[in-house]
């Protein structure tokens, strides 16, 4: 299997970028040495790190709230339910279950290995890199971190430079709580990220866009580093004729406009019949007014766009189709009103890229079949939603499409359930996490079989020479049963 | 090439690979193929690797049959949705994981177990409901040919196709888009596969290799140890990804080990190993020459005979091997067993940890504490203690590498999982909208408090009773509203 000159079997220290040309060299070496020392392996060390992370959250709540206001104009309620509480839940779950998760999983033995001890050992990979985006900057940094620490890895955290307020708190305050031999925060923009990715990591966990996901995976391929990529896409939301438009409007609007639409699992666009559209529009208007008041710009419950670049991008999208609701914007405030667009063409930009803003285009379809066909022509999304009173319709949508996750008759409520994994498929990503799934993601599952040192007679049948009689016996014994060789 | 892949994709989009009954039928057809055409399959494997029919059967065909049976028995259960634990907010909803096929998957096989390493992944890919493109290794020509001939005769011809060819064809193939790629082979090509996959954001399973160390402790029964190692090392003429690649032991054990292996080789293969029907040959001239070059400058304790015409290399043991020499720099993949002396188990552990993580690790000792320590302080794809190879045999075990020995795993249910997307689903009803008012703006402090109540998992026992009552009250109110 290995060609001649396959490469040194001994780890080549020269494979790392040389000191002085790469700013992360020293940090990474320190973390790697710490991992080799074994300090992250004992359960007590990991539990202490998790407890320290919990203390970071509790003792700096105001600081984090302020940072989230600065970055995304997030209200305290929104910050709590979408960031801080989620992180706290993850920490609590990990602390409660750490021993159970770390335990060797027994493997079932077959006929010939009944006398052995078989188990799967969960081992940390080593030095892992977590790259987080700006839209839920606390959540998307810390939730993967919880699993990585629980699994016993040393961690390099790279928060997004775009959510500057949160980046500052994570870089300056968080390391004071964790063991700095085994944890580091690195900062920078695309150039620094490129330098960081030249290094070898034992696992890379990336949340962001598909475009950058490809760059990360290509860099990882050079070192054969396994990756989890939490990407995005356009999440379709099918609204059947058979449903109450007001309830649908409530649910869709809440999930669409939360965090000013900057959510990877937000419903990106609506698919419904023209008749349903007629009923939905007034319902959506009513919902938006109820949620955000007559002047949404003054509502404390509506977020802002993260920066000018995205603001300009979104403002341009307002020119697609026709504005049915909203459409206002304010450059100084990076404010975009909760907007609904109709008469949108598939080729227009608003239907070509992930919107990631408070704009909801409605595309008309004549029924469920057309909706399914529309969805399946496009890249697999991170989330898919279907609204209908008929469970048959909901189930059909589920069975005949593919997406990271699926919500029936609601938005991304499933994100509150730590027993459900979260991840994409196709262009929306690979791998998954949350709860125990994060721990498993950051662990190598090592199959271990301990055979008895004696009882050699039982093995004789497998050794050559294979006389005719032995051959017959083996074929008979194994051909008729469902067990694997020996 | 693009047209072929498109054809397969169209077949997948038709939806016919999805129903359980179809998948079971295809697996049963595969089973029939293996049973009815056993002779042809064995003949192909035998001519590729100069293997006896019995060896081909016991090393490849049996495992395939076992895997198919295991899949047939368990698939009906595996395809069903698995409900998950719910929280207060989702108490009245349906929450589950639904396994779904990925689409069109690519399986690239290796030449050392050319039938097994294609069919075992294929079984799982079919079971998971995918369409499959199969690319056997061109080095095991006859098996590649027989697969291209037989598979279309038994399986759906549009959903499962074989594409044969060399480096050029494989490169072209890798430019196409797949929904998963499972590759078995070496690290160099593994990187190329992953890089090609990155362009399409295609997830990969890479079953690679490395130098699998084998530590022999003083405290063991050397007779038994050497028998087991001899079996695992020289099987398939050393061309096994999880063969014990080299031995680490105290210098004082070397002579005994050499002696016992020598005796075992004689027992297994007779006085004249070349004439044993159970001893294979090196796959081709290039690898033959490669392995030969590893012997240069080495102390050959026994073996070392070669015959280029038949690509025969005798079971060979090297002693006092210098870790810096060539034989210790690359995966040997041949019947050459170096012994590297170390002073103790600490040194052995350091030696192993200085190197890339191997696909397998072996440790022989009567001392369970030592075995435990070896496992605790090293990393590898898998481990077998007091034997070799065997962890491969359990179909309940994931089989895969770590670090440069690979990523991902398969065998049994793990293959099914590798080729599936486990889709989390939460299904609510459109009723009971009242309960949702809690989350809608405008927000208030009381909502924040309620939010915390519902979402934070911390309850202490004294409050539990009160909370339970409150919860029941809410449920009652919500139900009343829903029914009203």
mmCIF file of N, CA, C and O in Angstrom, chain B residues 34-89:
data_model
loop_
_atom_site.group_PDB
_atom_site.id
_atom_site.type_symbol
_atom_site.label_atom_id
_atom_site.label_comp_id
_atom_site.label_asym_id
_atom_site.label_seq_id
_atom_site.Cartn_x
_atom_site.Cartn_y
_atom_site.Cartn_z
ATOM 1 N N UNK B 34 -21.284 -14.161 -5.097
ATOM 2 C CA UNK B 34 -20.098 -14.693 -4.424
ATOM 3 C C UNK B 34 -20.156 -16.202 -4.346
ATOM 4 O O UNK B 34 -19.154 -16.891 -4.529
ATOM 5 N N UNK B 35 -21.364 -16.759 -4.123
ATOM 6 C CA UNK B 35 -21.484 -18.208 -4.004
ATOM 7 C C UNK B 35 -21.432 -18.889 -5.354
ATOM 8 O O UNK B 35 -20.713 -19.872 -5.543
ATOM 9 N N UNK B 36 -22.198 -18.344 -6.329
ATOM 10 C CA UNK B 36 -22.275 -19.022 -7.626
ATOM 11 C C UNK B 36 -20.975 -18.882 -8.409
ATOM 12 O O UNK B 36 -20.597 -19.757 -9.167
ATOM 13 N N UNK B 37 -20.312 -17.760 -8.280
ATOM 14 C CA UNK B 37 -19.140 -17.519 -9.105
ATOM 15 C C UNK B 37 -17.854 -17.624 -8.302
ATOM 16 O O UNK B 37 -16.826 -17.049 -8.659
ATOM 17 N N UNK B 38 -17.928 -18.369 -7.217
ATOM 18 C CA UNK B 38 -16.787 -18.498 -6.319
ATOM 19 C C UNK B 38 -15.521 -18.885 -7.071
ATOM 20 O O UNK B 38 -14.453 -18.305 -6.870
ATOM 21 N N UNK B 39 -15.666 -19.836 -7.941
ATOM 22 C CA UNK B 39 -14.483 -20.336 -8.661
ATOM 23 C C UNK B 39 -13.808 -19.210 -9.435
ATOM 24 O O UNK B 39 -12.588 -19.055 -9.399
ATOM 25 N N UNK B 40 -14.619 -18.434 -10.164
ATOM 26 C CA UNK B 40 -14.038 -17.348 -10.968
ATOM 27 C C UNK B 40 -13.370 -16.310 -10.087
ATOM 28 O O UNK B 40 -12.291 -15.800 -10.396
ATOM 29 N N UNK B 41 -14.033 -15.989 -8.984
ATOM 30 C CA UNK B 41 -13.497 -14.966 -8.090
ATOM 31 C C UNK B 41 -12.184 -15.441 -7.486
ATOM 32 O O UNK B 41 -11.176 -14.721 -7.477
ATOM 33 N N UNK B 42 -12.187 -16.673 -6.997
ATOM 34 C CA UNK B 42 -10.971 -17.202 -6.388
ATOM 35 C C UNK B 42 -9.844 -17.257 -7.408
ATOM 36 O O UNK B 42 -8.691 -16.911 -7.117
ATOM 37 N N UNK B 43 -10.174 -17.692 -8.630
ATOM 38 C CA UNK B 43 -9.139 -17.791 -9.661
ATOM 39 C C UNK B 43 -8.499 -16.429 -9.900
ATOM 40 O O UNK B 43 -7.271 -16.312 -10.052
ATOM 41 N N UNK B 44 -9.315 -15.389 -9.925
ATOM 42 C CA UNK B 44 -8.782 -14.045 -10.181
ATOM 43 C C UNK B 44 -7.850 -13.613 -9.053
ATOM 44 O O UNK B 44 -6.726 -13.151 -9.299
ATOM 45 N N UNK B 45 -8.312 -13.782 -7.809
ATOM 46 C CA UNK B 45 -7.482 -13.372 -6.665
ATOM 47 C C UNK B 45 -6.190 -14.180 -6.670
ATOM 48 O O UNK B 45 -5.091 -13.654 -6.459
ATOM 49 N N UNK B 46 -6.342 -15.474 -6.909
ATOM 50 C CA UNK B 46 -5.171 -16.353 -6.865
ATOM 51 C C UNK B 46 -4.136 -15.940 -7.901
ATOM 52 O O UNK B 46 -2.938 -15.937 -7.621
ATOM 53 N N UNK B 47 -4.601 -15.585 -9.103
ATOM 54 C CA UNK B 47 -3.590 -15.255 -10.105
ATOM 55 C C UNK B 47 -2.967 -13.894 -9.831
ATOM 56 O O UNK B 47 -1.815 -13.653 -10.176
ATOM 57 N N UNK B 48 -3.696 -12.977 -9.193
ATOM 58 C CA UNK B 48 -3.104 -11.673 -8.870
ATOM 59 C C UNK B 48 -2.007 -11.803 -7.822
ATOM 60 O O UNK B 48 -0.978 -11.147 -7.890
ATOM 61 N N UNK B 49 -2.237 -12.644 -6.814
ATOM 62 C CA UNK B 49 -1.312 -12.690 -5.680
ATOM 63 C C UNK B 49 -0.643 -14.026 -5.483
ATOM 64 O O UNK B 49 -0.014 -14.250 -4.445
ATOM 65 N N UNK B 50 -0.740 -14.914 -6.479
ATOM 66 C CA UNK B 50 -0.160 -16.251 -6.346
ATOM 67 C C UNK B 50 -0.623 -16.880 -5.041
ATOM 68 O O UNK B 50 0.184 -17.377 -4.244
ATOM 69 N N UNK B 51 -1.902 -16.816 -4.841
ATOM 70 C CA UNK B 51 -2.473 -17.265 -3.570
ATOM 71 C C UNK B 51 -3.162 -18.599 -3.791
ATOM 72 O O UNK B 51 -3.702 -18.861 -4.859
ATOM 73 N N UNK B 52 -3.172 -19.425 -2.761
ATOM 74 C CA UNK B 52 -3.925 -20.676 -2.877
ATOM 75 C C UNK B 52 -5.411 -20.353 -2.799
ATOM 76 O O UNK B 52 -5.808 -19.348 -2.226
ATOM 77 N N UNK B 53 -6.199 -21.225 -3.366
ATOM 78 C CA UNK B 53 -7.647 -21.019 -3.342
ATOM 79 C C UNK B 53 -8.167 -20.926 -1.916
ATOM 80 O O UNK B 53 -9.027 -20.100 -1.607
ATOM 81 N N UNK B 54 -7.634 -21.783 -1.081
ATOM 82 C CA UNK B 54 -8.096 -21.774 0.299
ATOM 83 C C UNK B 54 -7.799 -20.449 0.976
ATOM 84 O O UNK B 54 -8.646 -19.886 1.676
ATOM 85 N N UNK B 55 -6.605 -19.937 0.767
ATOM 86 C CA UNK B 55 -6.252 -18.645 1.360
ATOM 87 C C UNK B 55 -7.152 -17.536 0.845
ATOM 88 O O UNK B 55 -7.607 -16.681 1.595
ATOM 89 N N UNK B 56 -7.389 -17.550 -0.471
ATOM 90 C CA UNK B 56 -8.266 -16.516 -1.037
ATOM 91 C C UNK B 56 -9.644 -16.618 -0.408
ATOM 92 O O UNK B 56 -10.270 -15.618 -0.071
ATOM 93 N N UNK B 57 -10.096 -17.845 -0.231
ATOM 94 C CA UNK B 57 -11.418 -18.042 0.360
ATOM 95 C C UNK B 57 -11.443 -17.578 1.805
ATOM 96 O O UNK B 57 -12.299 -16.794 2.222
ATOM 97 N N UNK B 58 -10.461 -18.048 2.582
ATOM 98 C CA UNK B 58 -10.500 -17.763 4.015
ATOM 99 C C UNK B 58 -10.098 -16.327 4.336
ATOM 100 O O UNK B 58 -10.482 -15.797 5.364
ATOM 101 N N UNK B 59 -9.325 -15.686 3.469
ATOM 102 C CA UNK B 59 -8.910 -14.317 3.780
ATOM 103 C C UNK B 59 -9.880 -13.282 3.234
ATOM 104 O O UNK B 59 -9.968 -12.179 3.755
ATOM 105 N N UNK B 60 -10.565 -13.616 2.157
ATOM 106 C CA UNK B 60 -11.412 -12.597 1.530
ATOM 107 C C UNK B 60 -12.879 -12.990 1.472
ATOM 108 O O UNK B 60 -13.747 -12.262 1.973
ATOM 109 N N UNK B 61 -13.139 -14.161 0.862
ATOM 110 C CA UNK B 61 -14.532 -14.500 0.582
ATOM 111 C C UNK B 61 -15.347 -14.712 1.854
ATOM 112 O O UNK B 61 -16.489 -14.249 1.958
ATOM 113 N N UNK B 62 -14.756 -15.366 2.825
ATOM 114 C CA UNK B 62 -15.503 -15.623 4.065
ATOM 115 C C UNK B 62 -15.916 -14.319 4.735
ATOM 116 O O UNK B 62 -17.064 -14.171 5.182
ATOM 117 N N UNK B 63 -15.003 -13.377 4.793
ATOM 118 C CA UNK B 63 -15.333 -12.099 5.447
ATOM 119 C C UNK B 63 -16.458 -11.395 4.711
ATOM 120 O O UNK B 63 -17.328 -10.784 5.327
ATOM 121 N N UNK B 64 -16.430 -11.502 3.376
ATOM 122 C CA UNK B 64 -17.482 -10.861 2.579
ATOM 123 C C UNK B 64 -18.836 -11.488 2.886
ATOM 124 O O UNK B 64 -19.828 -10.786 3.132
ATOM 125 N N UNK B 65 -18.868 -12.820 2.905
ATOM 126 C CA UNK B 65 -20.135 -13.508 3.191
ATOM 127 C C UNK B 65 -20.636 -13.147 4.587
ATOM 128 O O UNK B 65 -21.822 -12.889 4.796
ATOM 129 N N UNK B 66 -19.705 -13.131 5.532
ATOM 130 C CA UNK B 66 -20.085 -12.782 6.899
ATOM 131 C C UNK B 66 -20.667 -11.380 6.971
ATOM 132 O O UNK B 66 -21.669 -11.131 7.642
ATOM 133 N N UNK B 67 -20.056 -10.467 6.255
ATOM 134 C CA UNK B 67 -20.522 -9.072 6.270
ATOM 135 C C UNK B 67 -21.901 -8.948 5.643
ATOM 136 O O UNK B 67 -22.767 -8.227 6.154
ATOM 137 N N UNK B 68 -22.120 -9.654 4.527
ATOM 138 C CA UNK B 68 -23.436 -9.583 3.870
ATOM 139 C C UNK B 68 -24.503 -10.117 4.814
ATOM 140 O O UNK B 68 -25.564 -9.510 4.983
ATOM 141 N N UNK B 69 -24.219 -11.256 5.435
ATOM 142 C CA UNK B 69 -25.203 -11.836 6.355
ATOM 143 C C UNK B 69 -25.498 -10.904 7.515
ATOM 144 O O UNK B 69 -26.653 -10.727 7.928
ATOM 145 N N UNK B 70 -24.449 -10.308 8.053
ATOM 146 C CA UNK B 70 -24.610 -9.377 9.173
ATOM 147 C C UNK B 70 -25.499 -8.205 8.766
ATOM 148 O O UNK B 70 -26.381 -7.767 9.500
ATOM 149 N N UNK B 71 -25.265 -7.719 7.548
ATOM 150 C CA UNK B 71 -26.039 -6.585 7.031
ATOM 151 C C UNK B 71 -27.491 -6.986 6.818
ATOM 152 O O UNK B 71 -28.414 -6.282 7.197
ATOM 153 N N UNK B 72 -27.717 -8.134 6.200
ATOM 154 C CA UNK B 72 -29.083 -8.593 5.924
ATOM 155 C C UNK B 72 -29.875 -8.724 7.214
ATOM 156 O O UNK B 72 -31.047 -8.379 7.288
ATOM 157 N N UNK B 73 -29.185 -9.202 8.248
ATOM 158 C CA UNK B 73 -29.870 -9.431 9.514
ATOM 159 C C UNK B 73 -30.235 -8.123 10.195
ATOM 160 O O UNK B 73 -31.297 -7.992 10.792
ATOM 161 N N UNK B 74 -29.362 -7.143 10.099
ATOM 162 C CA UNK B 74 -29.533 -5.934 10.905
ATOM 163 C C UNK B 74 -30.097 -4.732 10.160
ATOM 164 O O UNK B 74 -30.539 -3.780 10.790
ATOM 165 N N UNK B 75 -30.044 -4.774 8.845
ATOM 166 C CA UNK B 75 -30.435 -3.588 8.085
ATOM 167 C C UNK B 75 -31.845 -3.086 8.400
ATOM 168 O O UNK B 75 -32.054 -1.892 8.553
ATOM 169 N N UNK B 76 -32.835 -4.003 8.483
ATOM 170 C CA UNK B 76 -34.188 -3.513 8.770
ATOM 171 C C UNK B 76 -34.258 -2.637 10.019
ATOM 172 O O UNK B 76 -35.026 -1.687 10.074
ATOM 173 N N UNK B 77 -33.407 -2.972 10.985
ATOM 174 C CA UNK B 77 -33.426 -2.156 12.199
ATOM 175 C C UNK B 77 -32.671 -0.858 11.981
ATOM 176 O O UNK B 77 -33.079 0.199 12.455
ATOM 177 N N UNK B 78 -31.575 -0.927 11.258
ATOM 178 C CA UNK B 78 -30.724 0.256 11.101
ATOM 179 C C UNK B 78 -31.382 1.367 10.310
ATOM 180 O O UNK B 78 -31.074 2.529 10.523
ATOM 181 N N UNK B 79 -32.289 1.016 9.377
ATOM 182 C CA UNK B 79 -32.884 2.060 8.532
ATOM 183 C C UNK B 79 -33.995 2.829 9.247
ATOM 184 O O UNK B 79 -34.459 3.842 8.748
ATOM 185 N N UNK B 80 -34.416 2.318 10.383
ATOM 186 C CA UNK B 80 -35.539 2.996 11.049
ATOM 187 C C UNK B 80 -35.052 4.222 11.811
ATOM 188 O O UNK B 80 -33.916 4.287 12.259
ATOM 189 N N UNK B 81 -35.969 5.177 11.960
ATOM 190 C CA UNK B 81 -35.654 6.402 12.681
ATOM 191 C C UNK B 81 -35.445 6.086 14.159
ATOM 192 O O UNK B 81 -36.118 5.228 14.720
ATOM 193 N N UNK B 82 -34.501 6.762 14.776
ATOM 194 C CA UNK B 82 -34.216 6.540 16.195
ATOM 195 C C UNK B 82 -34.675 7.736 17.014
ATOM 196 O O UNK B 82 -34.131 8.829 16.877
ATOM 197 N N UNK B 83 -35.672 7.549 17.877
ATOM 198 C CA UNK B 83 -36.113 8.682 18.696
ATOM 199 C C UNK B 83 -35.019 9.102 19.677
ATOM 200 O O UNK B 83 -34.208 8.284 20.095
ATOM 201 N N UNK B 84 -35.007 10.386 20.012
ATOM 202 C CA UNK B 84 -34.012 10.886 20.956
ATOM 203 C C UNK B 84 -34.709 11.507 22.162
ATOM 204 O O UNK B 84 -35.888 11.816 22.115
ATOM 205 N N UNK B 85 -33.917 11.710 23.215
ATOM 206 C CA UNK B 85 -34.449 12.298 24.440
ATOM 207 C C UNK B 85 -34.887 13.729 24.182
ATOM 208 O O UNK B 85 -34.172 14.487 23.530
ATOM 209 N N UNK B 86 -36.022 14.097 24.750
ATOM 210 C CA UNK B 86 -36.537 15.444 24.534
ATOM 211 C C UNK B 86 -36.427 16.280 25.792
ATOM 212 O O UNK B 86 -36.201 15.766 26.877
ATOM 213 N N UNK B 87 -36.595 17.599 25.635
ATOM 214 C CA UNK B 87 -36.583 18.462 26.805
ATOM 215 C C UNK B 87 -37.992 19.011 27.037
ATOM 216 O O UNK B 87 -38.931 18.657 26.331
ATOM 217 N N UNK B 88 -38.107 19.883 28.035
ATOM 218 C CA UNK B 88 -39.422 20.419 28.385
ATOM 219 C C UNK B 88 -40.101 21.083 27.195
ATOM 220 O O UNK B 88 -41.291 20.919 26.956
ATOM 221 N N UNK B 89 -39.321 21.829 26.435
ATOM 222 C CA UNK B 89 -39.906 22.595 25.331
ATOM 223 C C UNK B 89 -40.391 21.720 24.193
ATOM 224 O O UNK B 89 -41.217 22.132 23.397
#
